[in-house]
XYZ file of C-alpha atoms in Angstrom:
682
model
C 76.925 106.346 144.205
C 77.025 108.010 147.650
C 80.359 106.434 148.587
C 82.025 108.204 145.654
C 81.115 111.720 146.763
C 84.603 112.840 147.715
C 85.727 116.453 147.500
C 89.283 117.333 146.603
C 91.335 120.342 147.650
C 92.270 122.343 144.533
C 95.497 123.391 146.267
C 96.679 119.790 146.123
C 96.161 119.663 142.368
C 98.066 122.900 141.853
C 100.939 121.917 144.117
C 101.386 118.539 142.448
C 102.473 120.166 139.211
C 105.765 121.025 140.851
C 106.536 117.368 141.474
C 109.001 115.532 139.251
C 107.752 113.437 136.333
C 106.515 110.164 137.770
C 106.741 108.476 134.371
C 110.524 108.657 134.721
C 110.837 107.797 138.404
C 112.409 104.523 139.633
C 110.316 101.350 139.974
C 107.339 101.384 142.313
C 105.854 98.649 144.482
C 107.494 95.971 146.600
C 110.806 94.391 145.567
C 111.375 91.137 147.489
C 114.756 89.430 147.950
C 115.969 86.732 150.314
C 118.230 89.139 152.239
C 116.164 92.336 152.032
C 113.017 94.000 150.725
C 112.500 97.413 149.170
C 109.183 99.169 149.769
C 108.547 101.965 147.242
C 105.570 104.286 147.045
C 104.707 107.490 145.206
C 102.559 110.111 146.888
C 102.666 113.620 145.478
C 101.446 115.309 148.667
C 102.294 113.081 151.635
C 104.558 114.628 154.269
C 105.352 111.249 155.854
C 104.911 107.591 154.827
C 105.126 104.732 157.341
C 105.216 100.998 156.697
C 103.097 98.827 158.980
C 104.761 95.411 158.712
C 103.020 92.518 160.462
C 104.636 89.257 161.709
C 105.511 86.424 159.321
C 102.863 83.743 158.958
C 105.036 81.237 157.051
C 108.450 80.542 158.555
C 110.080 79.645 155.234
C 111.481 81.960 152.591
C 109.736 82.105 149.213
C 112.237 79.693 147.657
C 111.798 77.251 150.556
C 108.031 77.598 150.354
C 107.990 76.669 146.659
C 110.506 73.887 147.226
C 107.902 72.047 149.305
C 106.141 71.340 146.009
C 109.109 70.733 143.715
C 110.721 68.345 146.186
C 107.573 66.227 146.453
C 106.653 63.000 144.655
C 103.739 64.888 143.083
C 106.217 67.022 141.137
C 107.548 64.034 139.222
C 103.988 63.010 138.339
C 103.356 66.538 137.118
C 106.488 66.520 134.961
C 105.380 63.272 133.360
C 101.806 64.450 132.846
C 101.407 68.270 133.174
C 97.644 68.388 133.633
C 95.545 70.684 135.781
C 94.689 67.794 138.110
C 98.355 67.001 138.703
C 99.136 70.678 139.170
C 96.423 70.887 141.843
C 98.015 67.960 143.671
C 101.354 69.719 143.427
C 100.272 73.024 144.958
C 98.326 71.193 147.644
C 101.782 70.401 149.090
C 102.355 74.092 149.802
C 101.985 75.304 153.375
C 98.479 76.748 153.953
C 98.353 80.493 154.535
C 96.630 81.314 157.872
C 93.610 83.581 157.708
C 93.902 85.284 161.087
C 93.722 89.079 161.170
C 97.342 90.350 161.491
C 98.303 91.923 164.807
C 101.093 94.033 166.361
C 102.860 95.545 163.349
C 106.354 96.937 163.293
C 106.382 100.548 162.113
C 109.121 101.753 159.776
C 109.548 105.197 158.263
C 110.075 105.471 154.491
C 112.525 108.080 153.268
C 111.547 110.610 150.593
C 114.408 110.168 148.115
C 112.950 112.515 145.502
C 109.875 114.711 145.543
C 106.966 112.318 146.155
C 109.076 109.140 145.849
C 109.319 107.292 149.172
C 111.484 104.237 149.704
C 112.594 101.880 152.474
C 115.236 99.176 152.065
C 114.663 96.749 154.933
C 117.258 94.046 155.701
C 116.162 90.508 156.498
C 113.867 87.827 155.079
C 110.223 88.941 155.175
C 108.306 86.516 152.950
C 104.607 86.135 153.843
C 104.439 89.231 156.064
C 101.268 91.307 155.641
C 101.810 95.053 155.272
C 100.029 98.402 154.904
C 101.064 102.034 154.484
C 100.100 104.966 156.691
C 100.416 108.364 155.045
C 100.385 111.787 156.692
C 99.252 114.832 154.732
C 99.323 118.600 155.256
C 96.909 119.862 157.888
C 97.495 116.704 159.948
C 95.336 114.230 158.014
C 96.375 110.549 158.175
C 95.310 107.689 155.843
C 95.826 103.925 156.026
C 95.971 102.013 152.742
C 97.077 98.890 150.955
C 99.964 99.338 148.519
C 98.459 100.361 145.143
C 101.063 98.046 143.555
C 100.277 95.067 145.809
C 100.508 91.891 143.748
C 100.011 89.459 146.625
C 97.050 90.218 148.883
C 94.863 88.511 151.436
C 91.716 88.977 153.516
C 89.792 90.093 150.429
C 92.524 92.459 149.319
C 92.732 94.494 152.517
C 96.437 93.761 153.100
C 99.456 93.404 150.883
C 101.703 90.373 151.389
C 105.493 90.310 151.074
C 106.751 88.104 148.261
C 107.714 88.233 144.606
C 104.780 87.519 142.303
C 107.192 87.688 139.362
C 109.218 84.786 140.805
C 106.152 82.972 142.150
C 106.424 80.066 139.745
C 106.875 76.321 139.647
C 109.123 74.929 136.900
C 106.910 73.438 134.205
C 107.745 70.914 131.494
C 108.736 72.313 128.122
C 105.259 72.994 126.818
C 104.811 73.822 123.141
C 104.832 77.640 122.737
C 101.737 79.398 121.476
C 102.029 79.986 117.741
C 100.119 82.986 116.415
C 97.596 82.407 113.672
C 94.789 84.529 112.309
C 93.093 85.850 115.402
C 89.557 85.137 116.531
C 88.331 85.872 120.047
C 86.088 83.799 122.299
C 84.840 85.580 125.428
C 84.098 83.714 128.648
C 83.777 84.176 132.379
C 85.950 81.830 134.444
C 83.126 80.961 136.830
C 80.416 80.636 134.140
C 82.537 78.152 132.262
C 82.475 75.321 134.783
C 80.366 76.102 137.856
C 77.157 74.257 136.884
C 77.129 70.988 138.885
C 75.857 68.719 136.093
C 78.956 69.542 134.034
C 81.034 67.628 136.629
C 84.258 69.625 136.414
C 86.783 68.660 139.083
C 87.631 72.297 139.735
C 84.356 74.174 139.158
C 84.559 77.939 138.855
C 88.371 78.071 138.734
C 91.300 78.637 136.386
C 92.139 74.936 136.559
C 88.747 73.997 135.087
C 89.953 75.582 131.842
C 92.694 72.941 131.692
C 90.404 69.930 132.153
C 90.174 67.635 129.142
C 88.177 64.553 128.254
C 84.877 65.830 129.674
C 81.494 65.231 128.047
C 77.896 66.105 128.794
C 75.282 63.431 129.511
C 74.895 62.756 125.764
C 78.603 62.269 125.166
C 79.287 65.649 123.512
C 82.698 67.162 124.254
C 82.510 70.114 126.627
C 84.924 72.572 128.216
C 88.357 73.035 126.686
C 87.863 70.177 124.210
C 84.804 71.960 122.804
C 86.703 75.242 122.491
C 89.554 73.572 120.658
C 87.116 71.978 118.219
C 85.783 75.444 117.348
C 89.178 76.634 116.144
C 89.348 80.043 117.868
C 92.774 81.419 118.768
C 92.251 83.746 121.764
C 90.282 83.198 124.974
C 89.167 86.490 126.498
C 88.565 86.169 130.222
C 86.200 88.619 131.866
C 88.057 90.575 134.595
C 90.392 88.375 136.623
C 92.009 91.016 138.810
C 90.767 91.427 142.355
C 87.305 92.965 142.529
C 85.484 94.510 145.457
C 82.275 92.488 145.726
C 83.475 88.891 145.409
C 84.178 87.278 148.772
C 87.306 85.124 148.596
C 86.740 84.039 152.193
C 83.130 82.967 151.769
C 81.114 80.200 150.161
C 82.208 79.554 146.571
C 79.711 76.793 145.723
C 77.081 76.977 142.970
C 74.679 79.917 143.401
C 76.589 81.237 146.416
C 77.861 84.493 144.875
C 78.449 86.036 141.489
C 79.776 89.206 139.856
C 81.361 89.787 136.468
C 84.248 91.667 138.110
C 83.764 95.159 136.683
C 84.174 96.561 140.211
C 87.953 96.972 140.475
C 89.759 96.849 143.812
C 93.443 95.902 143.352
C 94.763 96.238 139.796
C 97.885 94.081 140.268
C 96.266 91.232 142.216
C 94.630 88.077 140.839
C 91.039 87.294 141.854
C 91.212 84.580 144.490
C 87.718 83.273 143.805
C 89.078 81.681 140.610
C 91.711 79.690 142.488
C 91.288 76.188 143.837
C 92.531 77.698 147.115
C 90.779 81.107 147.138
C 92.029 82.188 150.568
C 95.696 81.725 149.679
C 97.513 84.775 148.214
C 100.097 82.635 146.398
C 98.207 79.760 144.766
C 96.140 82.047 142.530
C 99.380 83.351 140.972
C 100.674 79.853 140.361
C 97.416 78.630 138.853
C 96.999 81.544 136.461
C 100.571 81.164 135.243
C 100.040 77.447 134.720
C 96.787 78.116 132.855
C 98.526 80.479 130.455
C 101.296 77.946 129.739
C 98.826 75.090 129.396
C 96.544 76.913 126.945
C 99.547 77.963 124.871
C 100.504 74.305 124.573
C 97.020 73.706 123.168
C 97.335 76.498 120.601
C 95.363 79.127 122.533
C 96.382 82.571 123.768
C 94.903 84.424 126.735
C 93.254 87.824 126.453
C 92.412 89.790 129.588
C 89.419 92.102 129.946
C 90.762 95.107 131.883
C 88.746 97.826 133.641
C 90.921 100.857 134.351
C 88.198 103.443 133.701
C 86.682 103.483 137.210
C 86.961 101.884 140.635
C 84.271 100.456 142.870
C 84.707 102.808 145.847
C 86.684 105.954 145.071
C 86.911 107.178 148.666
C 88.546 103.940 149.872
C 90.650 103.065 146.837
C 94.423 103.028 147.278
C 94.936 105.434 144.360
C 92.773 108.067 146.020
C 94.224 107.409 149.477
C 97.842 107.790 148.308
C 97.263 110.645 145.829
C 94.017 112.360 146.812
C 92.350 114.347 144.064
C 94.836 113.443 141.319
C 93.889 110.095 139.735
C 90.182 110.767 139.118
C 88.297 113.472 137.243
C 86.321 115.967 139.296
C 83.772 118.674 138.610
C 84.560 122.312 139.344
C 82.895 122.008 142.744
C 85.071 119.026 143.672
C 82.642 116.170 143.066
C 83.653 113.071 141.062
C 82.689 112.981 137.389
C 80.615 109.933 136.473
C 81.293 109.229 132.807
C 81.536 105.521 133.594
C 78.029 105.470 135.136
C 79.660 103.665 138.063
C 80.197 106.700 140.293
C 83.597 107.921 139.103
C 86.052 107.964 136.200
C 89.821 107.705 136.288
C 92.045 110.491 134.984
C 94.325 108.737 132.507
C 95.890 112.027 131.344
C 97.363 112.507 134.840
C 100.969 111.272 134.975
C 100.457 109.396 138.237
C 97.563 107.356 136.920
C 99.191 106.972 133.495
C 102.293 105.433 135.088
C 100.122 103.148 137.227
C 98.010 102.150 134.198
C 101.108 101.252 132.189
C 102.942 99.447 134.995
C 99.913 97.290 135.734
C 99.482 96.205 132.104
C 103.188 95.452 131.709
C 103.036 93.305 134.836
C 100.113 91.249 133.527
C 101.665 90.891 130.078
C 105.101 89.873 131.324
C 104.157 87.549 134.173
C 101.190 85.753 132.648
C 102.257 85.824 128.977
C 99.015 87.449 127.848
C 98.471 87.639 124.102
C 95.793 90.379 124.093
C 93.978 93.003 126.161
C 90.375 94.181 125.921
C 89.857 97.693 127.343
C 86.522 98.278 129.022
C 84.992 101.720 128.229
C 88.208 102.710 126.452
C 86.626 105.993 125.359
C 87.056 107.259 128.933
C 90.837 107.121 128.537
C 92.989 109.482 126.473
C 94.817 108.965 123.183
C 98.303 109.740 124.532
C 98.033 107.151 127.308
C 96.693 104.461 124.999
C 99.436 105.060 122.432
C 102.114 104.938 125.130
C 100.634 101.660 126.338
C 100.554 100.224 122.808
C 104.181 101.193 122.198
C 105.363 99.589 125.432
C 103.324 96.387 125.093
C 104.283 95.918 121.448
C 107.955 96.483 122.176
C 107.791 93.230 124.124
C 105.322 91.418 121.858
C 104.815 92.977 118.408
C 101.875 90.651 117.706
C 99.854 91.442 120.821
C 96.195 92.264 120.076
C 94.729 95.423 121.618
C 91.044 96.265 121.360
C 88.388 98.081 123.313
C 85.052 99.794 123.644
C 85.457 103.084 121.829
C 82.149 104.572 122.897
C 81.932 108.373 122.997
C 81.824 109.145 126.704
C 83.659 110.750 129.605
C 84.647 114.215 130.791
C 88.020 114.846 129.190
C 89.502 118.275 129.875
C 90.153 120.678 127.027
C 93.137 119.648 124.932
C 92.907 115.947 125.857
C 91.901 113.641 122.996
C 89.494 110.894 124.100
C 90.402 107.341 123.080
C 87.045 106.749 121.387
C 86.137 105.585 117.891
C 86.097 109.114 116.463
C 89.849 109.235 117.133
C 90.547 105.839 115.563
C 93.036 107.381 113.139
C 95.108 108.466 116.154
C 95.002 104.950 117.626
C 96.160 102.665 114.784
C 97.230 99.876 117.156
C 93.688 99.327 118.490
C 90.601 97.563 117.199
C 87.193 98.926 118.211
C 83.961 97.094 118.916
C 81.716 97.896 115.918
C 78.319 98.622 117.457
C 76.831 99.537 114.065
C 77.487 95.990 112.879
C 76.110 94.617 116.150
C 72.902 96.673 116.067
C 72.102 96.037 112.412
C 72.917 92.343 112.564
C 70.885 91.733 115.715
C 67.914 93.619 114.232
C 68.010 91.668 110.972
C 68.317 88.316 112.703
C 65.659 88.849 115.359
C 62.741 90.382 113.425
C 59.850 87.915 112.887
C 60.021 88.140 109.097
C 63.656 89.099 108.837
C 62.692 92.571 107.570
C 62.944 95.710 109.667
C 59.958 98.008 110.009
C 61.173 100.730 107.669
C 60.546 101.938 104.165
C 62.695 100.543 101.377
C 65.025 103.524 101.225
C 65.840 103.389 104.922
C 66.178 99.608 104.856
C 68.485 99.690 101.841
C 70.648 102.235 103.664
C 70.896 99.885 106.642
C 71.848 96.937 104.445
C 74.465 99.146 102.795
C 75.859 100.007 106.240
C 75.939 96.326 107.147
C 77.856 95.547 103.971
C 80.376 98.295 104.719
C 80.884 96.893 108.199
C 81.460 93.473 106.627
C 84.234 94.930 104.459
C 86.121 96.587 107.288
C 83.840 99.260 108.738
C 84.661 101.909 106.169
C 82.038 104.629 105.563
C 80.504 103.524 108.905
C 83.334 104.178 111.365
C 86.483 106.333 111.318
C 88.777 103.333 110.996
C 92.041 103.626 109.094
C 92.095 99.927 108.166
C 90.069 96.767 108.572
C 92.379 95.727 111.416
C 90.479 98.220 113.617
C 87.118 96.591 112.887
C 86.018 94.204 115.650
C 82.759 92.574 114.607
C 80.431 90.870 117.071
C 76.745 90.147 117.589
C 76.841 88.915 121.171
C 78.954 89.495 124.283
C 78.483 89.405 128.048
C 76.458 92.644 127.881
C 72.786 92.816 126.898
C 70.485 89.960 125.927
C 72.032 86.910 124.355
C 71.061 86.652 120.699
C 69.040 83.536 121.516
C 66.998 85.418 124.132
C 66.490 88.398 121.806
C 65.237 86.169 118.971
C 62.918 84.245 121.279
C 61.468 87.425 122.791
C 60.559 88.718 119.341
C 59.522 85.296 118.015
C 57.701 83.579 120.871
C 56.723 80.468 118.901
C 59.992 80.004 117.031
C 61.063 76.402 116.479
C 64.537 75.103 117.250
C 65.319 74.606 113.547
C 64.636 78.239 112.668
C 66.430 79.486 115.793
C 69.447 77.432 114.771
C 69.331 78.837 111.229
C 69.379 82.413 112.522
C 72.173 81.735 115.021
C 74.257 80.011 112.362
C 73.835 82.997 110.053
C 74.911 85.306 112.891
C 78.155 83.349 113.329
C 78.713 83.471 109.565
C 78.379 87.273 109.469
C 80.912 87.699 112.264
C 83.293 85.131 110.833
C 83.451 86.613 107.348
C 83.648 90.286 108.258
C 86.942 91.976 107.479
C 88.739 92.523 110.763
C 88.692 90.784 114.123
C 85.850 88.296 114.809
C 84.535 88.113 118.370
C 82.246 85.441 119.848
C 80.607 84.886 123.239
C 81.039 81.335 124.537
C 77.710 79.509 124.288
C 76.530 81.660 121.398
C 77.245 78.606 119.246
C 74.814 76.409 121.177
C 71.945 78.847 121.793
C 73.051 80.229 125.142
C 70.222 81.729 127.190
C 70.296 83.853 130.327
C 66.571 83.504 130.886
C 65.997 86.821 129.089
C 67.978 88.887 131.615
C 69.830 91.609 129.732
C 72.354 92.674 132.403
C 73.382 89.649 134.424
C 76.492 91.193 136.027
C 75.424 90.193 139.549
C 72.719 87.617 138.814
C 73.040 84.073 140.108
C 75.067 81.194 138.713
C 71.741 79.707 137.664
C 71.363 82.584 135.190
C 74.980 82.976 134.095
C 76.481 79.499 134.145
C 76.909 77.747 130.815
C 74.475 74.902 130.236
C 76.650 72.349 128.482
C 73.610 70.074 128.082
C 72.284 72.519 125.453
C 75.189 71.533 123.253
C 73.404 68.272 122.423
C 70.335 69.958 120.958
C 72.281 72.678 119.145
C 75.484 70.830 118.281
C 75.053 71.584 114.579
C 75.492 75.336 115.160
C 78.876 74.838 116.826
C 79.908 72.508 114.002
C 79.043 75.271 111.567
C 81.197 77.780 113.455
C 84.131 75.382 113.339
C 83.554 74.974 109.597
C 83.418 78.748 109.069
C 86.619 79.409 111.036
C 88.498 76.644 109.242
C 87.475 78.085 105.873
C 88.314 81.623 106.987
C 91.763 80.693 108.269
C 92.747 78.532 105.310
C 91.323 80.530 102.395
C 91.203 84.203 103.282
C 93.738 86.833 104.312
C 91.780 89.277 106.433
C 94.240 91.072 108.652
C 96.455 92.138 105.756
C 93.804 94.039 103.816
C 93.875 97.820 103.680
C 90.836 99.719 102.434
C 92.322 100.388 99.011
C 92.839 96.682 98.463
C 89.447 95.814 99.939
C 87.654 98.209 97.606
C 89.541 96.778 94.664
C 88.702 93.166 95.485
C 85.166 93.379 96.891
C 82.245 93.975 94.525
C 78.741 94.660 95.858
C 76.099 92.985 93.681
C 72.786 93.221 95.530
C 71.698 95.030 98.713
C 67.934 95.079 99.147
C 65.458 94.186 101.922
C 65.874 90.462 101.250
C 69.306 89.799 99.824
C 72.913 90.817 100.285
C 75.262 89.487 97.622
C 78.866 90.412 96.989
C 82.020 89.001 95.440
C 85.560 88.699 96.728
C 88.053 88.435 93.906
C 91.482 86.794 93.986
C 90.867 84.845 97.206
C 92.339 81.532 98.273
C 95.892 80.671 99.289
C 97.220 81.363 95.824
C 94.844 84.213 94.985
C 93.309 82.215 92.139
C 89.693 82.052 93.306
C 86.706 84.327 93.152
C 84.264 83.815 96.014
C 80.616 84.736 95.830
C 78.733 85.451 99.108
C 74.931 85.362 99.048
C 72.893 86.070 102.209
C 69.155 85.524 102.528
C 67.562 87.578 105.345
C 63.987 86.616 104.566
C 61.595 83.963 105.881
C 61.281 82.219 102.508
C 63.695 80.419 100.218
C 65.803 82.292 97.690
C 66.590 80.979 94.205
C 69.952 81.892 92.691
C 70.920 81.503 89.039
C 74.483 80.273 88.763
C 76.560 79.470 85.700
C 78.052 76.013 85.556
C 81.516 77.208 86.627
C 80.384 77.987 90.206
C 80.272 75.416 92.980
C 79.009 75.670 96.550
C 81.729 75.548 99.220
C 79.931 76.746 102.378
C 76.349 76.808 103.670
C 74.999 78.124 106.989
C 71.754 76.121 106.837
C 71.001 73.238 109.154
C 69.685 71.133 106.247
C 71.086 70.744 102.761
C 69.421 72.303 99.734
C 69.979 72.498 96.006
C 73.102 74.379 95.008
C 71.053 77.287 93.650
C 68.670 77.455 96.649
C 69.132 79.317 99.917
C 66.995 78.390 102.871
C 65.394 81.145 105.015
C 67.931 83.038 107.132
C 70.850 81.378 105.428
C 73.988 82.221 103.503
C 76.108 80.382 100.982
C 79.575 80.857 99.610
C 80.319 79.799 96.040
C 83.693 79.311 94.426
C 84.262 80.180 90.801
C 85.960 77.226 89.223
C 87.049 79.203 86.154
C 87.567 82.943 86.591
C 84.695 84.913 85.109
C 82.927 88.073 86.158
C 79.970 87.702 88.508
C 76.906 89.661 87.349
C 73.923 90.959 89.230
C 71.578 89.339 86.696
C 72.306 85.938 88.188
C 69.776 86.629 90.931
C 66.060 86.810 90.747
């Protein structure tokens, strides 16, 4: 992109090596207190840093501002019934934040305490004051920027705001803490979830919509959070919720007014205002996201955040480039930005300045919003050392936190820097990787008109064998060191939904057959060794009108159609059944490859059938389970001895115990332990 064509002076890069290690420097960013504020910034090359501090817009201190809510009658109602609706009434008592452009700043000089570390301790109470930094560089150049560590922002992220996001909280009732169970991930976009008008959410397109309960579609089917809880997933992954560059917090937020997934980062510490019930206010978004996290935990759900640290929207105007020009992004030898992200630039995670920023940002999100997981967009652009440092720090606070990302082979890493992609999985044991081999094979098998790929038998058998190996942890397919690194999925926000793909390749397909294929897809993901990942709406035939990259399409394309749940309710019931069986009968996360290979036995892998056995399953290890999958358009007959009984079926209609419908799978339990032989199938 033209706006990313920024040249850097190689002398700056060389000189910066003499600076002290930023990883060990004191805290960065604003530190707010009632009697004083500390403004702290790191710039390796600045000769002078000035604070532009604008007049207060709220007369109260932060504590007094929050007390307006806690001293109100609405607070007692909230304590008695801590719902999203009552929380909205509570924060409506807060003083509105004016939207006027700030004028007439005071100018204060920061002192360089150590090489590159600038600080100003300013007496007085400064809550709600907008601020910027002005930096002077060698050769007389001057740059104006928002604080890279700004947690409170306004006017679409152009100004920082004085206050403590860490202490920006309203005392909540003692909600039940989130108890970790076997993890399964459900991906959603905050706006998609509730913006469609016929769904009748009170807070469409916002965090608070995720707390609404008791909603149904026109046919009486549970929608929203109640639907999610019925599925039985444990983690909700939100598409990017930090402040992005192309969403207008000051503009129209109604249905079809504006849309973007949020993979256009602007401020990495700030919450996206468009997802707040009061999008123009820099404080309410913090309060609402914190409440959402607490509320979901009380309902047995953890929050996972999709984070995009691999590129920024506009390199030339980003605060990282303005404060440390030429250091936080990778450049070609002639000084032009590398473009491994295909978005105009790529960050330089091996640089200590960016590495410190990367880590500080994640720790802030984890600590202040109690996040249970992170999904790293284009993780292969980062480096192994940074990702391991991040894992160590995050797990020191929460040993059970889930970390996973896109380990695609990409980027322009300098010599000696290991890329954090799937080929280096053995060096990144704390991370799970999206298994694209599983995705590609599964989507091909489930979308072909006859369920058989156009390939000769040898090639097809090899593909089925690869699918089986992905199902048992990704071994022989990826460089994983254990099944815990295997994240299996068949649909996400990217690319065509599986429904659209199937319908494109099967124009006359009937709803029954579509449902059968979608149910089988959910089964494959659910019973793969590793971490199962689902895209919300996948379980009721979500369509995006055959658009394969809807990142900036309209709400009409992206918004969930909860009315579809009526027609395809049986698929979602199947997913709930699969997850319940998985969580109560199988121990996935504990399996290493040696144990997997000892307990799994492949029986058949041909162009029509995949059959395998899992020995010593069940809560007491006393069961053998037999999995049989039919990928063809006709029924499959299975010969079973009398000591096997059916315990699970993906099909929409029942069939005889020894019969599999087209595009269906069954699980059988061996009542008395006996070996399972290939000759049982014909």
